[in-house]
């Protein structure tokens, strides 16, 4: 008789919040496709839809822990973070940008994951790595991040014309 319903109320509130998040995502997705359709560039729309499909497939793999190796986890991370821009580069025949996009956005995601983990917040990439590596996860993620930043720096040294765009990507 005296058992509190508080946990049940918190769970209901959590589910409401989650449902609102999904609805907001659906709304913005619909708005996104509406704006794309106004552009009438069907080939671009198809390329972006393919990128979204890839992102969602890799997110599912990450959350279902379907990766066999830590390298597979890393490939999923960079796909999740960069697939839309990769497809955009393909569409506009700017393939020379693709490695740079991978380095910057992949490194940004790893940095964010490390911060989330340090703040004791939900960090799905970090969790996937911990499941695979245990206590070595942080060392491996930091190593990957350093490697991506090193490749980014090398790319910039070889392509001095893109420093302005780098600053835009870094601030995303």
Rosetta silent file (secondary structure, phi, psi, omega in degrees, C-alpha in Angstrom):
SEQUENCE: XXXXXXXXXXXXXXXXXXXXXXXXXXXXXXXXXXXXXXXXXXXXXXXXXXXXXXXXXXXXXXXXXXXXXXXXXXXXXXXXXXXXXXXXXXXXXXXXXXXXXXXXXXXXXXXXXXXXXXXXXXXXXXXXXXXXXXXXXXXXXXXXXXXXXXXXXXXXXXXXXXXXXXXXXXXX
SCORE:     score description
SCORE:     0.000 S_00000001
   1 L     0.000  -29.621 -174.333    0.000    0.000    0.000 S_00000001
   2 L  -103.977   17.560  179.535    2.811    2.385    0.717 S_00000001
   3 L   -77.438  131.309 -177.115    4.952    1.661   -2.338 S_00000001
   4 L   -72.967  144.091  174.341    5.842    4.834   -4.219 S_00000001
   5 L   -94.067    4.299 -173.862    4.796    5.344   -7.821 S_00000001
   6 H   -55.201  -45.652  179.941    7.630    7.804   -8.376 S_00000001
   7 H   -60.574  -40.097  177.971    9.727    5.405  -10.477 S_00000001
   8 H   -63.753  -40.906  178.387    6.703    4.720  -12.661 S_00000001
   9 H   -64.945  -40.541  178.404    6.069    8.441  -13.111 S_00000001
  10 H   -64.237  -38.756  179.389    9.705    9.032  -14.052 S_00000001
  11 H   -65.956  -41.478  178.012    9.512    6.220  -16.593 S_00000001
  12 H   -62.396  -43.980  179.002    6.353    7.691  -18.129 S_00000001
  13 H   -62.173  -40.353  177.913    8.017   11.109  -18.342 S_00000001
  14 H   -61.436  -45.154 -179.377   11.080    9.535  -19.993 S_00000001
  15 H   -65.529  -38.412  176.283    8.896    7.814  -22.609 S_00000001
  16 H   -61.417  -45.268  179.986    7.013   11.055  -23.321 S_00000001
  17 H   -61.621  -42.774  179.662   10.290   12.877  -23.825 S_00000001
  18 H   -64.034  -42.742  178.653   11.547   10.125  -26.110 S_00000001
  19 H   -62.738  -41.297  178.185    8.329   10.171  -28.147 S_00000001
  20 H   -64.461  -36.609  177.470    8.565   13.941  -28.554 S_00000001
  21 H   -63.679  -44.020  178.848   12.153   13.579  -29.714 S_00000001
  22 H   -63.726  -44.247  178.977   11.104   11.025  -32.342 S_00000001
  23 H   -62.049  -41.374  177.733    8.228   13.240  -33.491 S_00000001
  24 H   -62.624  -41.389  177.441   10.540   16.235  -33.775 S_00000001
  25 H   -61.620  -42.939  177.349   12.941   14.120  -35.819 S_00000001
  26 H   -62.434  -42.079  179.723   10.110   13.036  -38.114 S_00000001
  27 H   -60.974  -49.920 -177.953    8.992   16.645  -38.510 S_00000001
  28 H   -68.618  -31.379  175.937   12.461   17.893  -39.418 S_00000001
  29 H   -64.756  -45.264  177.891   13.022   14.941  -41.717 S_00000001
  30 H   -62.125  -41.987  177.896    9.817   15.773  -43.570 S_00000001
  31 H   -62.375  -41.386  178.595   10.798   19.433  -43.756 S_00000001
  32 H   -59.122  -49.186 -178.863   14.225   18.427  -45.065 S_00000001
  33 H   -68.688  -33.300  175.958   12.734   16.329  -47.866 S_00000001
  34 H   -61.091  -48.494  179.941   10.221   19.047  -48.674 S_00000001
  35 H   -63.452  -38.887  177.039   13.016   21.584  -49.129 S_00000001
  36 H   -63.158  -41.077 -178.167   15.009   19.117  -51.208 S_00000001
  37 H   -65.377  -29.254  177.524   12.026   18.463  -53.449 S_00000001
  38 H   -67.051  -26.425  179.088   11.708   22.200  -54.083 S_00000001
  39 H   -72.090  -28.744  178.482   15.255   22.076  -55.478 S_00000001
  40 L    64.577   16.944  176.094   14.129   19.488  -58.062 S_00000001
  41 L   -93.240   85.269 -173.715   17.598   17.956  -58.224 S_00000001
  42 H   -61.810  -36.665 -179.953   16.462   14.336  -58.120 S_00000001
  43 H   -64.815  -41.308  176.690   19.994   12.963  -58.475 S_00000001
  44 H   -65.026  -43.795  178.561   21.122   14.955  -55.424 S_00000001
  45 H   -58.822  -43.242  179.064   18.054   13.828  -53.466 S_00000001
  46 H   -62.781  -42.377  179.493   18.838   10.227  -54.361 S_00000001
  47 H   -63.596  -43.697  179.279   22.477   10.651  -53.269 S_00000001
  48 H   -66.915  -38.287  176.923   21.449   12.187  -49.946 S_00000001
  49 H   -62.402  -38.879  176.482   18.860    9.458  -49.373 S_00000001
  50 H   -63.732  -41.305  176.980   21.603    6.881  -49.929 S_00000001
  51 H   -62.269  -43.137  178.306   23.769    8.699  -47.396 S_00000001
  52 H   -63.061  -40.795  177.690   20.936    8.720  -44.859 S_00000001
  53 H   -60.079  -46.892  178.642   20.392    5.003  -45.457 S_00000001
  54 H   -60.181  -45.159  179.696   24.086    4.308  -44.818 S_00000001
  55 H   -58.467  -48.697 -177.933   24.060    6.407  -41.659 S_00000001
  56 H   -64.796  -38.747  176.559   21.020    4.607  -40.282 S_00000001
  57 H   -61.149  -42.813 -179.091   22.446    1.171  -41.094 S_00000001
  58 H   -72.366  -32.765  174.897   25.658    1.999  -39.246 S_00000001
  59 H   -64.151  -43.282  178.397   23.777    3.472  -36.287 S_00000001
  60 H   -61.063  -45.569  178.875   21.780    0.251  -35.993 S_00000001
  61 H   -59.814  -40.477 -179.166   24.972   -1.807  -36.151 S_00000001
  62 H   -65.770  -47.085 -177.362   26.532    0.370  -33.454 S_00000001
  63 H   -72.534  -28.487  177.757   23.563    0.182  -31.095 S_00000001
  64 L   -89.020    0.189  179.168   23.061   -3.554  -31.680 S_00000001
  65 L    54.997   49.363 -176.087   26.786   -4.147  -31.160 S_00000001
  66 L   -93.633    9.115 -178.016   26.988   -6.013  -34.457 S_00000001
  67 L   -85.703  142.261  179.126   30.643   -5.189  -35.159 S_00000001
  68 L   -89.568  -30.288 -178.408   33.237   -7.926  -35.222 S_00000001
  69 L  -132.510  163.936  176.470   36.303   -5.717  -34.750 S_00000001
  70 H   -68.544  -29.258  175.321   37.140   -2.331  -33.308 S_00000001
  71 H   -64.025  -35.966  176.192   38.154   -1.217  -36.804 S_00000001
  72 H   -64.018  -38.200  176.876   34.582   -1.987  -37.904 S_00000001
  73 H   -61.436  -45.734 -178.976   33.328    0.247  -35.090 S_00000001
  74 H   -62.979  -41.031  177.784   35.604    3.041  -36.294 S_00000001
  75 H   -60.975  -39.569  177.712   34.409    2.626  -39.897 S_00000001
  76 H   -65.334  -40.782 -179.791   30.828    2.961  -38.678 S_00000001
  77 H   -59.025  -50.404 -177.281   31.666    6.084  -36.697 S_00000001
  78 H   -68.635  -30.264  175.953   33.170    7.895  -39.672 S_00000001
  79 H   -67.176  -46.762  178.897   30.298    6.747  -41.897 S_00000001
  80 H   -57.060  -43.137 -175.059   27.712    8.034  -39.421 S_00000001
  81 H   -78.900  -28.401 -168.871   29.480   11.356  -39.171 S_00000001
  82 H  -122.974   -2.758 -172.713   30.434   11.945  -42.788 S_00000001
  83 H   -58.712  -41.213 -179.384   28.181    9.999  -45.184 S_00000001
  84 H   -63.153  -44.728  178.659   25.982   12.954  -46.129 S_00000001
  85 H   -70.229  -33.124  176.605   28.932   15.157  -46.974 S_00000001
  86 H   -61.306  -45.924  179.725   30.668   12.256  -48.727 S_00000001
  87 H   -66.016  -36.257  176.890   27.616   11.785  -50.964 S_00000001
  88 H   -64.537  -41.706  176.331   27.440   15.534  -51.563 S_00000001
  89 H   -60.212  -43.745  178.157   31.094   15.510  -52.626 S_00000001
  90 H   -59.670  -45.941 -177.160   30.362   12.665  -55.029 S_00000001
  91 H   -61.066  -42.347 -177.379   27.399   14.531  -56.492 S_00000001
  92 L   -94.300   12.142  177.559   29.340   17.730  -57.078 S_00000001
  93 L    55.131   50.440  178.454   32.485   15.869  -58.206 S_00000001
  94 L  -121.467   47.057 -173.382   34.566   17.087  -55.276 S_00000001
  95 H   -63.320  -20.414  179.256   36.016   13.739  -54.251 S_00000001
  96 H   -65.552  -16.488  178.579   39.302   15.344  -53.157 S_00000001
  97 H   -83.068  -20.157 -170.383   37.432   16.640  -50.074 S_00000001
  98 H   -58.355  -45.133  178.269   36.278   13.232  -48.881 S_00000001
  99 H   -61.409  -42.388 -179.195   39.355   12.222  -46.848 S_00000001
 100 H   -60.470  -44.952  178.476   39.438   15.603  -45.144 S_00000001
 101 H   -58.971  -42.612  178.363   35.764   15.381  -44.206 S_00000001
 102 H   -61.275  -45.977 -177.987   36.393   11.937  -42.727 S_00000001
 103 H   -62.817  -48.416 -175.165   39.345   13.164  -40.669 S_00000001
 104 H   -69.091  -52.974 -175.187   37.620   16.255  -39.275 S_00000001
 105 H   -71.312  -35.450  174.713   34.170   14.852  -38.564 S_00000001
 106 H   -63.831  -44.390  178.191   35.475   11.495  -37.326 S_00000001
 107 H   -63.846  -40.347  177.605   37.891   13.259  -34.992 S_00000001
 108 H   -60.897  -42.360 -179.040   35.157   15.586  -33.762 S_00000001
 109 H   -65.314  -43.330  179.141   32.912   12.626  -32.928 S_00000001
 110 H   -62.736  -40.905  178.042   35.654   10.814  -31.037 S_00000001
 111 H   -61.935  -42.276  178.689   36.435   13.973  -29.094 S_00000001
 112 H   -63.751  -41.628  179.442   32.744   14.349  -28.243 S_00000001
 113 H   -62.113  -42.033  178.968   32.539   10.711  -27.116 S_00000001
 114 H   -62.668  -41.624  179.185   35.519   11.152  -24.806 S_00000001
 115 H   -66.543  -42.956  177.748   33.900   14.252  -23.298 S_00000001
 116 H   -59.407  -44.397  179.601   30.540   12.493  -22.861 S_00000001
 117 H   -63.168  -43.600  179.635   32.263    9.593  -21.137 S_00000001
 118 H   -62.632  -33.784  179.179   34.234   11.950  -18.878 S_00000001
 119 L   -86.437    6.020 -179.933   30.961   13.700  -17.954 S_00000001
 120 L    58.166   40.104  176.032   29.372   10.285  -17.245 S_00000001
 121 L  -107.493  170.673 -179.369   26.780   10.774  -19.987 S_00000001
 122 L   -64.217  121.297 -179.576   25.546    8.304  -22.606 S_00000001
 123 L  -131.795   89.148 -172.551   28.390    7.689  -25.072 S_00000001
 124 H   -60.972  -37.643  178.947   27.366    4.914  -27.517 S_00000001
 125 H   -67.408  -45.927  179.178   30.692    4.725  -29.339 S_00000001
 126 H   -60.431  -41.002  179.371   32.616    4.611  -26.098 S_00000001
 127 H   -63.251  -43.657  178.753   30.240    1.920  -24.818 S_00000001
 128 H   -61.266  -40.489  178.863   30.734   -0.186  -27.945 S_00000001
 129 H   -68.705  -38.680  177.936   34.493    0.118  -27.553 S_00000001
 130 H   -64.661  -38.604  177.775   34.332   -0.778  -23.858 S_00000001
 131 H   -60.977  -35.406 -178.396   32.296   -3.858  -24.689 S_00000001
 132 H   -84.755  -36.196 -170.016   35.026   -4.917  -27.107 S_00000001
 133 H  -119.936   -9.950 -177.411   38.150   -3.772  -25.240 S_00000001
 134 H    68.132 -132.281 -175.278   37.255   -3.162  -21.616 S_00000001
 135 H   -67.537  -14.761 -178.280   39.574   -0.699  -19.872 S_00000001
 136 H   -82.381   -4.757 -174.724   41.660   -0.153  -23.022 S_00000001
 137 H   -57.095  -46.437 -176.991   38.798    1.629  -24.824 S_00000001
 138 H   -63.061  -40.652  179.260   39.831    5.145  -23.824 S_00000001
 139 H   -63.756  -43.635 -178.991   43.428    4.595  -24.927 S_00000001
 140 H   -66.219  -44.746  179.768   42.312    3.209  -28.298 S_00000001
 141 H   -62.878  -43.237  176.881   39.813    6.026  -28.919 S_00000001
 142 H   -61.471  -38.853  177.522   42.418    8.649  -28.017 S_00000001
 143 H   -63.223  -43.643  177.337   44.859    6.943  -30.386 S_00000001
 144 H   -62.640  -43.764 -178.874   42.336    7.027  -33.217 S_00000001
 145 H   -61.750  -44.026  178.479   41.543   10.655  -32.526 S_00000001
 146 H   -62.365  -39.940  179.387   45.236   11.597  -32.606 S_00000001
 147 H   -64.613  -43.319  178.197   45.685    9.682  -35.854 S_00000001
 148 H   -63.901  -41.090  178.913   42.730   11.457  -37.470 S_00000001
 149 H   -65.737  -36.692  177.473   44.023   14.858  -36.320 S_00000001
 150 H   -64.195  -45.335  178.901   47.474   13.995  -37.695 S_00000001
 151 H   -65.338  -37.924  176.904   45.976   13.058  -41.083 S_00000001
 152 H   -60.249  -46.566 -179.771   43.865   16.215  -41.021 S_00000001
 153 H   -62.068  -43.852  178.426   46.973   18.323  -40.409 S_00000001
 154 H   -61.998  -41.766  179.091   48.863   16.578  -43.221 S_00000001
 155 H   -60.605  -44.633 -179.728   45.928   17.120  -45.565 S_00000001
 156 H   -64.984  -36.398  177.685   45.845   20.830  -44.721 S_00000001
 157 H   -63.911  -33.029 -179.754   49.586   21.145  -45.292 S_00000001
 158 H   -87.563  -15.255 -177.518   49.096   19.679  -48.767 S_00000001
 159 L  -133.337   74.563 -174.600   45.924   21.678  -49.522 S_00000001
 160 H   -68.154  -13.036 -177.270   46.445   25.205  -48.224 S_00000001
 161 H   -77.382   -4.767 -173.652   43.403   26.491  -50.134 S_00000001
 162 H  -115.326   16.045 -179.534   40.877   24.961  -47.739 S_00000001
 163 H   -58.953  -36.409 -179.581   41.776   26.424  -44.343 S_00000001
 164 H   -64.504  -42.597  179.991   38.604   28.550  -44.285 S_00000001
 165 H   -69.168  -32.602  175.831   36.348   25.548  -44.787 S_00000001
 166 H   -57.719  -44.187 -178.489   38.244   23.673  -42.089 S_00000001
 167 H   -64.723  -34.231  177.059   37.278   26.321  -39.551 S_00000001
 168 H   -66.517  -47.200  179.940   33.607   25.971  -40.547 S_00000001
 169 H   -62.926  -39.609 -177.951   33.684   22.162  -40.187 S_00000001
 170 H   -63.921  -30.091 -177.149   35.482   22.330  -36.844 S_00000001
 171 L   -87.838    7.985  178.454   32.781   24.530  -35.380 S_00000001
 172 L   -89.492    0.000    0.000   29.974   22.067  -36.192 S_00000001
